[in-house]
XYZ file of C-alpha atoms in Angstrom:
148
model
C 3.237 32.570 -5.246
C 3.331 30.388 -2.760
C 1.944 29.813 1.359
C 3.331 29.139 4.282
C 1.400 25.919 4.373
C 2.732 25.063 1.100
C 6.221 25.455 1.701
C 6.107 23.625 4.634
C 4.996 20.785 2.603
C 7.554 21.199 0.202
C 10.151 21.360 2.512
C 8.825 18.170 4.733
C 8.878 16.412 1.485
C 12.048 17.210 0.508
C 14.440 18.298 3.231
C 16.579 16.249 6.190
C 15.298 15.375 9.444
C 16.151 15.247 12.520
C 14.379 14.015 15.637
C 14.386 15.873 19.141
C 12.255 13.912 22.507
C 11.347 17.259 24.867
C 12.610 16.248 28.086
C 12.557 17.661 31.300
C 15.533 19.856 31.474
C 14.759 21.659 28.034
C 11.565 22.992 29.745
C 10.791 26.180 31.622
C 8.717 26.895 34.400
C 5.518 27.139 32.657
C 6.331 23.374 31.702
C 6.819 23.773 28.200
C 9.658 24.489 25.837
C 11.367 27.837 26.213
C 11.990 30.157 23.264
C 15.635 29.966 23.501
C 15.674 25.834 23.078
C 14.260 25.760 19.742
C 17.255 27.727 18.626
C 19.475 24.645 20.159
C 17.110 21.929 18.736
C 17.364 24.025 15.477
C 21.351 23.971 15.627
C 21.720 20.272 16.260
C 19.804 19.552 13.568
C 21.659 21.745 11.351
C 24.870 20.006 12.884
C 23.203 16.723 11.887
C 21.997 17.600 7.918
C 25.887 19.136 7.438
C 27.953 16.073 9.201
C 25.470 13.726 7.391
C 25.642 16.008 3.973
C 29.307 15.510 4.582
C 29.917 19.683 4.794
C 31.555 18.992 7.924
C 34.920 17.272 6.348
C 34.771 19.509 3.748
C 34.892 22.990 6.200
C 37.778 21.971 8.143
C 39.997 21.115 4.957
C 39.032 24.041 3.941
C 40.273 25.966 6.867
C 36.480 27.813 7.325
C 33.893 28.047 8.897
C 30.701 29.146 8.645
C 28.900 32.166 11.289
C 25.045 32.385 11.584
C 23.978 36.074 10.516
C 20.571 36.216 11.162
C 17.595 34.241 12.184
C 14.234 34.977 11.443
C 12.091 32.461 14.029
C 8.038 32.251 14.174
C 6.427 30.425 17.022
C 3.697 28.673 16.450
C 2.402 27.021 19.227
C 3.864 25.122 22.049
C 5.856 21.744 22.928
C 6.139 20.310 26.040
C 7.316 17.136 28.028
C 7.606 14.181 26.354
C 5.980 15.550 22.685
C 8.677 14.007 19.910
C 9.952 17.106 17.568
C 10.577 16.677 13.630
C 12.713 19.297 12.560
C 13.489 19.800 8.751
C 16.282 21.657 7.317
C 16.897 22.239 4.057
C 19.177 25.016 1.831
C 17.163 27.172 0.302
C 19.424 29.708 -1.118
C 23.139 29.868 -2.580
C 25.122 32.816 -3.125
C 29.266 32.990 -3.012
C 28.826 34.129 0.667
C 26.041 33.801 2.309
C 23.665 30.875 2.458
C 20.348 30.272 3.881
C 18.807 27.089 5.225
C 15.129 26.915 6.077
C 14.356 24.807 9.056
C 10.137 23.603 10.476
C 9.918 22.190 13.774
C 6.003 19.742 13.979
C 5.521 17.312 15.816
C 6.137 14.322 15.172
C 2.623 12.420 15.690
C 0.593 15.313 14.282
C 2.778 17.102 12.230
C 1.756 20.104 13.709
C 4.271 23.645 12.644
C 5.897 24.443 15.801
C 8.693 26.688 15.185
C 9.751 27.995 10.726
C 12.618 29.636 10.891
C 14.808 31.202 8.353
C 19.004 31.149 8.876
C 21.581 32.476 7.338
C 25.474 32.192 7.019
C 28.150 33.936 5.810
C 31.915 31.575 5.666
C 34.732 32.337 7.080
C 38.431 31.738 7.387
C 39.766 30.655 10.929
C 42.603 31.728 10.418
C 41.795 35.697 9.786
C 39.070 35.223 10.893
C 37.292 37.113 8.389
C 34.139 36.300 5.912
C 35.341 34.797 2.786
C 33.463 33.304 -0.407
C 32.263 29.811 0.535
C 35.437 27.721 -1.606
C 34.578 26.102 -4.633
C 33.838 22.294 -3.344
C 31.910 23.712 -0.713
C 29.365 26.069 -2.700
C 28.988 23.303 -5.660
C 28.154 21.191 -2.352
C 25.835 23.688 -1.650
C 23.930 23.718 -4.495
C 23.764 19.872 -4.626
C 21.775 20.314 -1.436
C 19.608 23.008 -3.390
C 18.555 20.570 -6.171
C 17.408 17.826 -4.090
């Protein structure tokens, strides 16, 4: 069985990476990034990955979207003003009606883990607003990304 450190190293080698610099408006009264901001950082990184992987036009063409159904997030250390964060995102599980993405936020200059998260999504039809299976072309793309 792999420990979390091994999983982090493998994800950082194989995942998509997005960089974000912590700005003043990301900070709370305690002068560190507020926990809710990390959810925004993770979402920005997912969108960046999905755009670069060509998923966004596939969803648009299929008339479906993805809705987050579960986020499990662990906070490991704080980040502050001026920190450069590296967010690594990778598909970790693909099923016909649900996919999971693993994400890790690290301090770029030290590699220290700030946040680890597991995010689960389902597909929904934009007309009926009901959950559906992912269209075959999207499932194929997910599986190709999972293999990377």
